[in-house]
């Protein structure tokens, strides 16, 4: 079989993403279901990362709709400004797998994993809405 010479995206974990994983580990440990956390890590390692490396734009655009409040609009504007200097505009995307929603940033051939939540959680926040370990 011929080798696959296609360019692959680099997938990086952010500190916020790692913190969410730690929260999820504590959550599953509290429920005495550590295998659920192991399955999550296995899915990220064997399904999600290879998929994002090969098809980084597979997730749907997160900012496709206009934000419905001032805070969300300001946060979106900051994201756009933060990526304004690059030659290729970055995109905020979400990818759904198993029971999880993954929020990631795609800029050129770099994918940065920003946050993850179980699909049963209410939002993808970021420290303001949820307490730690939720």
PDB file of N, CA and C in Angstrom, residues 7-106:
ATOM      1  N   UNK A   7      -0.831  16.301   3.683  1.00  0.00           N
ATOM      2  CA  UNK A   7      -0.499  17.113   4.848  1.00  0.00           C
ATOM      3  C   UNK A   7      -1.540  16.870   5.930  1.00  0.00           C
ATOM      4  N   UNK A   8      -1.080  16.718   7.129  1.00  0.00           N
ATOM      5  CA  UNK A   8      -1.987  16.508   8.257  1.00  0.00           C
ATOM      6  C   UNK A   8      -1.927  17.716   9.172  1.00  0.00           C
ATOM      7  N   UNK A   9      -3.058  18.026   9.757  1.00  0.00           N
ATOM      8  CA  UNK A   9      -3.112  19.136  10.704  1.00  0.00           C
ATOM      9  C   UNK A   9      -2.437  18.716  12.007  1.00  0.00           C
ATOM     10  N   UNK A  10      -1.869  19.683  12.686  1.00  0.00           N
ATOM     11  CA  UNK A  10      -1.300  19.450  14.018  1.00  0.00           C
ATOM     12  C   UNK A  10      -2.411  19.697  15.034  1.00  0.00           C
ATOM     13  N   UNK A  11      -2.653  18.730  15.900  1.00  0.00           N
ATOM     14  CA  UNK A  11      -3.692  18.851  16.927  1.00  0.00           C
ATOM     15  C   UNK A  11      -3.015  19.124  18.259  1.00  0.00           C
ATOM     16  N   UNK A  12      -3.417  20.228  18.904  1.00  0.00           N
ATOM     17  CA  UNK A  12      -2.812  20.642  20.175  1.00  0.00           C
ATOM     18  C   UNK A  12      -3.880  20.737  21.260  1.00  0.00           C
ATOM     19  N   UNK A  13      -3.500  20.379  22.478  1.00  0.00           N
ATOM     20  CA  UNK A  13      -4.383  20.528  23.637  1.00  0.00           C
ATOM     21  C   UNK A  13      -4.076  21.870  24.294  1.00  0.00           C
ATOM     22  N   UNK A  14      -5.109  22.645  24.620  1.00  0.00           N
ATOM     23  CA  UNK A  14      -4.902  23.872  25.385  1.00  0.00           C
ATOM     24  C   UNK A  14      -4.990  23.538  26.871  1.00  0.00           C
ATOM     25  N   UNK A  15      -4.538  24.460  27.705  1.00  0.00           N
ATOM     26  CA  UNK A  15      -4.635  24.253  29.157  1.00  0.00           C
ATOM     27  C   UNK A  15      -6.093  24.139  29.587  1.00  0.00           C
ATOM     28  N   UNK A  16      -6.964  24.925  28.976  1.00  0.00           N
ATOM     29  CA  UNK A  16      -8.392  24.873  29.314  1.00  0.00           C
ATOM     30  C   UNK A  16      -8.975  23.498  28.982  1.00  0.00           C
ATOM     31  N   UNK A  17      -8.560  22.928  27.867  1.00  0.00           N
ATOM     32  CA  UNK A  17      -9.039  21.603  27.481  1.00  0.00           C
ATOM     33  C   UNK A  17      -8.551  20.550  28.474  1.00  0.00           C
ATOM     34  N   UNK A  18      -7.291  20.635  28.840  1.00  0.00           N
ATOM     35  CA  UNK A  18      -6.744  19.691  29.817  1.00  0.00           C
ATOM     36  C   UNK A  18      -7.448  19.823  31.164  1.00  0.00           C
ATOM     37  N   UNK A  19      -7.797  21.053  31.544  1.00  0.00           N
ATOM     38  CA  UNK A  19      -8.522  21.271  32.805  1.00  0.00           C
ATOM     39  C   UNK A  19      -9.907  20.636  32.741  1.00  0.00           C
ATOM     40  N   UNK A  20     -10.575  20.738  31.594  1.00  0.00           N
ATOM     41  CA  UNK A  20     -11.897  20.111  31.436  1.00  0.00           C
ATOM     42  C   UNK A  20     -11.775  18.590  31.519  1.00  0.00           C
ATOM     43  N   UNK A  21     -10.716  18.036  30.936  1.00  0.00           N
ATOM     44  CA  UNK A  21     -10.511  16.592  31.043  1.00  0.00           C
ATOM     45  C   UNK A  21     -10.313  16.181  32.496  1.00  0.00           C
ATOM     46  N   UNK A  22      -9.562  16.976  33.247  1.00  0.00           N
ATOM     47  CA  UNK A  22      -9.353  16.680  34.669  1.00  0.00           C
ATOM     48  C   UNK A  22     -10.677  16.753  35.430  1.00  0.00           C
ATOM     49  N   UNK A  23     -11.516  17.737  35.095  1.00  0.00           N
ATOM     50  CA  UNK A  23     -12.844  17.832  35.716  1.00  0.00           C
ATOM     51  C   UNK A  23     -13.673  16.589  35.415  1.00  0.00           C
ATOM     52  N   UNK A  24     -13.599  16.128  34.183  1.00  0.00           N
ATOM     53  CA  UNK A  24     -14.361  14.940  33.794  1.00  0.00           C
ATOM     54  C   UNK A  24     -13.843  13.690  34.493  1.00  0.00           C
ATOM     55  N   UNK A  25     -12.542  13.629  34.667  1.00  0.00           N
ATOM     56  CA  UNK A  25     -11.978  12.480  35.393  1.00  0.00           C
ATOM     57  C   UNK A  25     -12.499  12.455  36.827  1.00  0.00           C
ATOM     58  N   UNK A  26     -12.525  13.613  37.487  1.00  0.00           N
ATOM     59  CA  UNK A  26     -13.054  13.674  38.858  1.00  0.00           C
ATOM     60  C   UNK A  26     -14.538  13.317  38.888  1.00  0.00           C
ATOM     61  N   UNK A  27     -15.278  13.807  37.906  1.00  0.00           N
ATOM     62  CA  UNK A  27     -16.711  13.522  37.822  1.00  0.00           C
ATOM     63  C   UNK A  27     -16.949  12.016  37.727  1.00  0.00           C
ATOM     64  N   UNK A  28     -16.274  11.347  36.795  1.00  0.00           N
ATOM     65  CA  UNK A  28     -16.480   9.914  36.617  1.00  0.00           C
ATOM     66  C   UNK A  28     -15.971   9.128  37.826  1.00  0.00           C
ATOM     67  N   UNK A  29     -14.925   9.618  38.473  1.00  0.00           N
ATOM     68  CA  UNK A  29     -14.425   8.953  39.686  1.00  0.00           C
ATOM     69  C   UNK A  29     -15.442   9.050  40.816  1.00  0.00           C
ATOM     70  N   UNK A  30     -16.061  10.228  40.959  1.00  0.00           N
ATOM     71  CA  UNK A  30     -17.097  10.402  41.991  1.00  0.00           C
ATOM     72  C   UNK A  30     -18.262   9.451  41.776  1.00  0.00           C
ATOM     73  N   UNK A  31     -18.564   9.155  40.519  1.00  0.00           N
ATOM     74  CA  UNK A  31     -19.658   8.236  40.206  1.00  0.00           C
ATOM     75  C   UNK A  31     -19.206   6.774  40.222  1.00  0.00           C
ATOM     76  N   UNK A  32     -17.944   6.559  40.593  1.00  0.00           N
ATOM     77  CA  UNK A  32     -17.356   5.215  40.622  1.00  0.00           C
ATOM     78  C   UNK A  32     -17.442   4.548  39.247  1.00  0.00           C
ATOM     79  N   UNK A  33     -17.202   5.341  38.199  1.00  0.00           N
ATOM     80  CA  UNK A  33     -17.207   4.823  36.833  1.00  0.00           C
ATOM     81  C   UNK A  33     -15.955   5.284  36.075  1.00  0.00           C
ATOM     82  N   UNK A  34     -14.779   4.953  36.591  1.00  0.00           N
ATOM     83  CA  UNK A  34     -13.557   5.415  35.928  1.00  0.00           C
ATOM     84  C   UNK A  34     -13.399   4.881  34.505  1.00  0.00           C
ATOM     85  N   UNK A  35     -14.059   3.759  34.190  1.00  0.00           N
ATOM     86  CA  UNK A  35     -13.954   3.230  32.822  1.00  0.00           C
ATOM     87  C   UNK A  35     -14.606   4.167  31.807  1.00  0.00           C
ATOM     88  N   UNK A  36     -15.588   4.957  32.244  1.00  0.00           N
ATOM     89  CA  UNK A  36     -16.204   5.933  31.333  1.00  0.00           C
ATOM     90  C   UNK A  36     -15.186   6.988  30.925  1.00  0.00           C
ATOM     91  N   UNK A  37     -14.365   7.400  31.872  1.00  0.00           N
ATOM     92  CA  UNK A  37     -13.306   8.367  31.550  1.00  0.00           C
ATOM     93  C   UNK A  37     -12.263   7.727  30.625  1.00  0.00           C
ATOM     94  N   UNK A  38     -11.921   6.478  30.898  1.00  0.00           N
ATOM     95  CA  UNK A  38     -10.965   5.767  30.035  1.00  0.00           C
ATOM     96  C   UNK A  38     -11.491   5.654  28.605  1.00  0.00           C
ATOM     97  N   UNK A  39     -12.809   5.396  28.469  1.00  0.00           N
ATOM     98  CA  UNK A  39     -13.407   5.318  27.127  1.00  0.00           C
ATOM     99  C   UNK A  39     -13.334   6.668  26.423  1.00  0.00           C
ATOM    100  N   UNK A  40     -13.541   7.759  27.183  1.00  0.00           N
ATOM    101  CA  UNK A  40     -13.434   9.097  26.600  1.00  0.00           C
ATOM    102  C   UNK A  40     -12.025   9.322  26.056  1.00  0.00           C
ATOM    103  N   UNK A  41     -11.018   9.049  26.876  1.00  0.00           N
ATOM    104  CA  UNK A  41      -9.633   9.236  26.431  1.00  0.00           C
ATOM    105  C   UNK A  41      -9.311   8.371  25.217  1.00  0.00           C
ATOM    106  N   UNK A  42      -9.810   7.142  25.233  1.00  0.00           N
ATOM    107  CA  UNK A  42      -9.573   6.246  24.104  1.00  0.00           C
ATOM    108  C   UNK A  42     -10.217   6.798  22.827  1.00  0.00           C
ATOM    109  N   UNK A  43     -11.428   7.320  22.939  1.00  0.00           N
ATOM    110  CA  UNK A  43     -12.104   7.904  21.769  1.00  0.00           C
ATOM    111  C   UNK A  43     -11.350   9.110  21.238  1.00  0.00           C
ATOM    112  N   UNK A  44     -10.873   9.954  22.147  1.00  0.00           N
ATOM    113  CA  UNK A  44     -10.107  11.128  21.718  1.00  0.00           C
ATOM    114  C   UNK A  44      -8.847  10.682  20.984  1.00  0.00           C
ATOM    115  N   UNK A  45      -8.173   9.698  21.552  1.00  0.00           N
ATOM    116  CA  UNK A  45      -6.898   9.240  20.989  1.00  0.00           C
ATOM    117  C   UNK A  45      -7.053   8.464  19.682  1.00  0.00           C
ATOM    118  N   UNK A  46      -8.049   7.600  19.605  1.00  0.00           N
ATOM    119  CA  UNK A  46      -8.154   6.717  18.437  1.00  0.00           C
ATOM    120  C   UNK A  46      -9.123   7.193  17.364  1.00  0.00           C
ATOM    121  N   UNK A  47     -10.083   8.054  17.724  1.00  0.00           N
ATOM    122  CA  UNK A  47     -11.062   8.522  16.737  1.00  0.00           C
ATOM    123  C   UNK A  47     -10.907  10.005  16.424  1.00  0.00           C
ATOM    124  N   UNK A  48     -10.984  10.823  17.465  1.00  0.00           N
ATOM    125  CA  UNK A  48     -11.078  12.271  17.269  1.00  0.00           C
ATOM    126  C   UNK A  48      -9.787  12.862  16.699  1.00  0.00           C
ATOM    127  N   UNK A  49      -8.665  12.591  17.331  1.00  0.00           N
ATOM    128  CA  UNK A  49      -7.406  13.187  16.863  1.00  0.00           C
ATOM    129  C   UNK A  49      -7.074  12.748  15.433  1.00  0.00           C
ATOM    130  N   UNK A  50      -7.133  11.444  15.104  1.00  0.00           N
ATOM    131  CA  UNK A  50      -6.854  11.072  13.709  1.00  0.00           C
ATOM    132  C   UNK A  50      -7.820  11.730  12.711  1.00  0.00           C
ATOM    133  N   UNK A  51      -9.082  11.859  13.095  1.00  0.00           N
ATOM    134  CA  UNK A  51     -10.060  12.488  12.212  1.00  0.00           C
ATOM    135  C   UNK A  51      -9.748  13.968  11.998  1.00  0.00           C
ATOM    136  N   UNK A  52      -9.428  14.688  13.079  1.00  0.00           N
ATOM    137  CA  UNK A  52      -9.110  16.112  12.957  1.00  0.00           C
ATOM    138  C   UNK A  52      -7.779  16.344  12.241  1.00  0.00           C
ATOM    139  N   UNK A  53      -6.847  15.426  12.395  1.00  0.00           N
ATOM    140  CA  UNK A  53      -5.586  15.546  11.650  1.00  0.00           C
ATOM    141  C   UNK A  53      -5.842  15.449  10.145  1.00  0.00           C
ATOM    142  N   UNK A  54      -6.699  14.555   9.776  1.00  0.00           N
ATOM    143  CA  UNK A  54      -6.970  14.304   8.351  1.00  0.00           C
ATOM    144  C   UNK A  54      -7.990  15.270   7.766  1.00  0.00           C
ATOM    145  N   UNK A  55      -9.032  15.586   8.542  1.00  0.00           N
ATOM    146  CA  UNK A  55     -10.124  16.445   8.072  1.00  0.00           C
ATOM    147  C   UNK A  55     -10.396  17.533   9.110  1.00  0.00           C
ATOM    148  N   UNK A  56      -9.517  18.503   9.257  1.00  0.00           N
ATOM    149  CA  UNK A  56      -9.644  19.479  10.345  1.00  0.00           C
ATOM    150  C   UNK A  56     -10.914  20.331  10.298  1.00  0.00           C
ATOM    151  N   UNK A  57     -11.512  20.488   9.146  1.00  0.00           N
ATOM    152  CA  UNK A  57     -12.724  21.317   9.047  1.00  0.00           C
ATOM    153  C   UNK A  57     -14.001  20.494   9.153  1.00  0.00           C
ATOM    154  N   UNK A  58     -13.910  19.283   9.687  1.00  0.00           N
ATOM    155  CA  UNK A  58     -15.070  18.400   9.745  1.00  0.00           C
ATOM    156  C   UNK A  58     -16.157  18.921  10.694  1.00  0.00           C
ATOM    157  N   UNK A  59     -15.782  19.602  11.736  1.00  0.00           N
ATOM    158  CA  UNK A  59     -16.770  20.108  12.691  1.00  0.00           C
ATOM    159  C   UNK A  59     -17.574  21.257  12.107  1.00  0.00           C
ATOM    160  N   UNK A  60     -18.771  21.452  12.631  1.00  0.00           N
ATOM    161  CA  UNK A  60     -19.591  22.556  12.120  1.00  0.00           C
ATOM    162  C   UNK A  60     -19.086  23.867  12.690  1.00  0.00           C
ATOM    163  N   UNK A  61     -19.254  24.934  11.911  1.00  0.00           N
ATOM    164  CA  UNK A  61     -18.845  26.259  12.382  1.00  0.00           C
ATOM    165  C   UNK A  61     -19.675  26.637  13.601  1.00  0.00           C
ATOM    166  N   UNK A  62     -19.001  26.996  14.662  1.00  0.00           N
ATOM    167  CA  UNK A  62     -19.674  27.316  15.920  1.00  0.00           C
ATOM    168  C   UNK A  62     -20.348  28.680  15.852  1.00  0.00           C
ATOM    169  N   UNK A  63     -19.787  29.581  15.087  1.00  0.00           N
ATOM    170  CA  UNK A  63     -20.311  30.948  15.024  1.00  0.00           C
ATOM    171  C   UNK A  63     -21.159  31.177  13.779  1.00  0.00           C
ATOM    172  N   UNK A  64     -21.800  30.127  13.273  1.00  0.00           N
ATOM    173  CA  UNK A  64     -22.640  30.269  12.085  1.00  0.00           C
ATOM    174  C   UNK A  64     -23.828  31.191  12.313  1.00  0.00           C
ATOM    175  N   UNK A  65     -24.349  31.196  13.517  1.00  0.00           N
ATOM    176  CA  UNK A  65     -25.492  32.057  13.803  1.00  0.00           C
ATOM    177  C   UNK A  65     -25.030  33.266  14.610  1.00  0.00           C
ATOM    178  N   UNK A  66     -25.784  34.318  14.485  1.00  0.00           N
ATOM    179  CA  UNK A  66     -25.454  35.551  15.193  1.00  0.00           C
ATOM    180  C   UNK A  66     -25.685  35.352  16.693  1.00  0.00           C
ATOM    181  N   UNK A  67     -24.737  35.740  17.540  1.00  0.00           N
ATOM    182  CA  UNK A  67     -24.925  35.617  18.984  1.00  0.00           C
ATOM    183  C   UNK A  67     -26.171  36.387  19.431  1.00  0.00           C
ATOM    184  N   UNK A  68     -26.846  35.871  20.446  1.00  0.00           N
ATOM    185  CA  UNK A  68     -28.107  36.477  20.856  1.00  0.00           C
ATOM    186  C   UNK A  68     -28.009  37.392  22.072  1.00  0.00           C
ATOM    187  N   UNK A  69     -26.791  37.658  22.550  1.00  0.00           N
ATOM    188  CA  UNK A  69     -26.654  38.624  23.643  1.00  0.00           C
ATOM    189  C   UNK A  69     -25.334  39.377  23.504  1.00  0.00           C
ATOM    190  N   UNK A  70     -25.234  40.465  24.235  1.00  0.00           N
ATOM    191  CA  UNK A  70     -24.060  41.347  24.109  1.00  0.00           C
ATOM    192  C   UNK A  70     -22.761  40.648  24.496  1.00  0.00           C
ATOM    193  N   UNK A  71     -22.782  39.887  25.582  1.00  0.00           N
ATOM    194  CA  UNK A  71     -21.563  39.208  26.030  1.00  0.00           C
ATOM    195  C   UNK A  71     -21.053  38.224  24.976  1.00  0.00           C
ATOM    196  N   UNK A  72     -21.967  37.459  24.397  1.00  0.00           N
ATOM    197  CA  UNK A  72     -21.573  36.495  23.370  1.00  0.00           C
ATOM    198  C   UNK A  72     -21.046  37.212  22.129  1.00  0.00           C
ATOM    199  N   UNK A  73     -21.682  38.319  21.765  1.00  0.00           N
ATOM    200  CA  UNK A  73     -21.229  39.085  20.606  1.00  0.00           C
ATOM    201  C   UNK A  73     -19.820  39.633  20.830  1.00  0.00           C
ATOM    202  N   UNK A  74     -19.565  40.170  22.026  1.00  0.00           N
ATOM    203  CA  UNK A  74     -18.230  40.693  22.339  1.00  0.00           C
ATOM    204  C   UNK A  74     -17.181  39.580  22.324  1.00  0.00           C
ATOM    205  N   UNK A  75     -17.537  38.418  22.867  1.00  0.00           N
ATOM    206  CA  UNK A  75     -16.600  37.284  22.867  1.00  0.00           C
ATOM    207  C   UNK A  75     -16.282  36.850  21.438  1.00  0.00           C
ATOM    208  N   UNK A  76     -17.287  36.832  20.576  1.00  0.00           N
ATOM    209  CA  UNK A  76     -17.064  36.464  19.170  1.00  0.00           C
ATOM    210  C   UNK A  76     -16.172  37.480  18.478  1.00  0.00           C
ATOM    211  N   UNK A  77     -16.393  38.757  18.751  1.00  0.00           N
ATOM    212  CA  UNK A  77     -15.560  39.796  18.144  1.00  0.00           C
ATOM    213  C   UNK A  77     -14.106  39.665  18.586  1.00  0.00           C
ATOM    214  N   UNK A  78     -13.886  39.307  19.857  1.00  0.00           N
ATOM    215  CA  UNK A  78     -12.517  39.107  20.346  1.00  0.00           C
ATOM    216  C   UNK A  78     -11.843  37.950  19.612  1.00  0.00           C
ATOM    217  N   UNK A  79     -12.596  36.873  19.393  1.00  0.00           N
ATOM    218  CA  UNK A  79     -12.043  35.732  18.657  1.00  0.00           C
ATOM    219  C   UNK A  79     -11.643  36.133  17.243  1.00  0.00           C
ATOM    220  N   UNK A  80     -12.488  36.905  16.595  1.00  0.00           N
ATOM    221  CA  UNK A  80     -12.191  37.340  15.232  1.00  0.00           C
ATOM    222  C   UNK A  80     -10.968  38.248  15.219  1.00  0.00           C
ATOM    223  N   UNK A  81     -10.892  39.181  16.181  1.00  0.00           N
ATOM    224  CA  UNK A  81      -9.734  40.080  16.268  1.00  0.00           C
ATOM    225  C   UNK A  81      -8.453  39.303  16.543  1.00  0.00           C
ATOM    226  N   UNK A  82      -8.540  38.297  17.407  1.00  0.00           N
ATOM    227  CA  UNK A  82      -7.351  37.527  17.783  1.00  0.00           C
ATOM    228  C   UNK A  82      -6.755  36.791  16.596  1.00  0.00           C
ATOM    229  N   UNK A  83      -7.564  36.486  15.610  1.00  0.00           N
ATOM    230  CA  UNK A  83      -7.063  35.752  14.453  1.00  0.00           C
ATOM    231  C   UNK A  83      -6.893  36.647  13.231  1.00  0.00           C
ATOM    232  N   UNK A  84      -7.096  37.929  13.391  1.00  0.00           N
ATOM    233  CA  UNK A  84      -7.038  38.855  12.262  1.00  0.00           C
ATOM    234  C   UNK A  84      -5.685  38.975  11.607  1.00  0.00           C
ATOM    235  N   UNK A  85      -4.591  38.749  12.338  1.00  0.00           N
ATOM    236  CA  UNK A  85      -3.258  38.915  11.773  1.00  0.00           C
ATOM    237  C   UNK A  85      -2.770  37.734  10.968  1.00  0.00           C
ATOM    238  N   UNK A  86      -3.484  36.626  11.015  1.00  0.00           N
ATOM    239  CA  UNK A  86      -3.006  35.451  10.286  1.00  0.00           C
ATOM    240  C   UNK A  86      -3.378  35.550   8.809  1.00  0.00           C
ATOM    241  N   UNK A  87      -2.650  34.811   7.993  1.00  0.00           N
ATOM    242  CA  UNK A  87      -2.923  34.846   6.556  1.00  0.00           C
ATOM    243  C   UNK A  87      -4.215  34.115   6.221  1.00  0.00           C
ATOM    244  N   UNK A  88      -4.610  33.204   7.059  1.00  0.00           N
ATOM    245  CA  UNK A  88      -5.846  32.469   6.847  1.00  0.00           C
ATOM    246  C   UNK A  88      -6.697  32.636   8.095  1.00  0.00           C
ATOM    247  N   UNK A  89      -7.915  33.111   7.928  1.00  0.00           N
ATOM    248  CA  UNK A  89      -8.773  33.377   9.075  1.00  0.00           C
ATOM    249  C   UNK A  89      -9.077  32.087   9.842  1.00  0.00           C
ATOM    250  N   UNK A  90      -8.942  32.157  11.131  1.00  0.00           N
ATOM    251  CA  UNK A  90      -9.210  30.995  11.970  1.00  0.00           C
ATOM    252  C   UNK A  90     -10.713  30.827  12.156  1.00  0.00           C
ATOM    253  N   UNK A  91     -11.094  29.618  12.490  1.00  0.00           N
ATOM    254  CA  UNK A  91     -12.503  29.293  12.673  1.00  0.00           C
ATOM    255  C   UNK A  91     -12.695  28.585  14.004  1.00  0.00           C
ATOM    256  N   UNK A  92     -13.801  28.883  14.645  1.00  0.00           N
ATOM    257  CA  UNK A  92     -14.207  28.176  15.847  1.00  0.00           C
ATOM    258  C   UNK A  92     -15.208  27.117  15.405  1.00  0.00           C
ATOM    259  N   UNK A  93     -14.924  25.864  15.719  1.00  0.00           N
ATOM    260  CA  UNK A  93     -15.762  24.757  15.253  1.00  0.00           C
ATOM    261  C   UNK A  93     -16.111  23.832  16.403  1.00  0.00           C
ATOM    262  N   UNK A  94     -17.172  23.052  16.213  1.00  0.00           N
ATOM    263  CA  UNK A  94     -17.519  22.028  17.197  1.00  0.00           C
ATOM    264  C   UNK A  94     -17.695  20.696  16.491  1.00  0.00           C
ATOM    265  N   UNK A  95     -17.240  19.664  17.167  1.00  0.00           N
ATOM    266  CA  UNK A  95     -17.319  18.303  16.637  1.00  0.00           C
ATOM    267  C   UNK A  95     -18.017  17.451  17.687  1.00  0.00           C
ATOM    268  N   UNK A  96     -19.016  16.705  17.258  1.00  0.00           N
ATOM    269  CA  UNK A  96     -19.779  15.851  18.170  1.00  0.00           C
ATOM    270  C   UNK A  96     -19.328  14.409  17.962  1.00  0.00           C
ATOM    271  N   UNK A  97     -19.019  13.740  19.065  1.00  0.00           N
ATOM    272  CA  UNK A  97     -18.642  12.325  18.998  1.00  0.00           C
ATOM    273  C   UNK A  97     -19.107  11.647  20.276  1.00  0.00           C
ATOM    274  N   UNK A  98     -19.489  10.385  20.153  1.00  0.00           N
ATOM    275  CA  UNK A  98     -20.009   9.623  21.289  1.00  0.00           C
ATOM    276  C   UNK A  98     -21.030  10.484  22.040  1.00  0.00           C
ATOM    277  N   UNK A  99     -20.825  10.725  23.330  1.00  0.00           N
ATOM    278  CA  UNK A  99     -21.735  11.575  24.115  1.00  0.00           C
ATOM    279  C   UNK A  99     -21.120  12.934  24.397  1.00  0.00           C
ATOM    280  N   UNK A 100     -20.213  13.384  23.563  1.00  0.00           N
ATOM    281  CA  UNK A 100     -19.443  14.596  23.854  1.00  0.00           C
ATOM    282  C   UNK A 100     -19.500  15.607  22.712  1.00  0.00           C
ATOM    283  N   UNK A 101     -19.323  16.862  23.102  1.00  0.00           N
ATOM    284  CA  UNK A 101     -19.206  17.962  22.147  1.00  0.00           C
ATOM    285  C   UNK A 101     -17.839  18.592  22.382  1.00  0.00           C
ATOM    286  N   UNK A 102     -17.059  18.685  21.324  1.00  0.00           N
ATOM    287  CA  UNK A 102     -15.698  19.209  21.387  1.00  0.00           C
ATOM    288  C   UNK A 102     -15.661  20.562  20.692  1.00  0.00           C
ATOM    289  N   UNK A 103     -15.163  21.575  21.373  1.00  0.00           N
ATOM    290  CA  UNK A 103     -14.992  22.897  20.786  1.00  0.00           C
ATOM    291  C   UNK A 103     -13.522  23.045  20.421  1.00  0.00           C
ATOM    292  N   UNK A 104     -13.265  23.431  19.166  1.00  0.00           N
ATOM    293  CA  UNK A 104     -11.875  23.580  18.743  1.00  0.00           C
ATOM    294  C   UNK A 104     -11.698  24.770  17.820  1.00  0.00           C
ATOM    295  N   UNK A 105     -10.455  25.231  17.752  1.00  0.00           N
ATOM    296  CA  UNK A 105     -10.043  26.369  16.934  1.00  0.00           C
ATOM    297  C   UNK A 105      -9.229  25.810  15.788  1.00  0.00           C
ATOM    298  N   UNK A 106      -9.578  26.218  14.567  1.00  0.00           N
ATOM    299  CA  UNK A 106      -8.842  25.780  13.386  1.00  0.00           C
ATOM    300  C   UNK A 106      -8.253  26.996  12.702  1.00  0.00           C
TER     301      UNK A 106
END
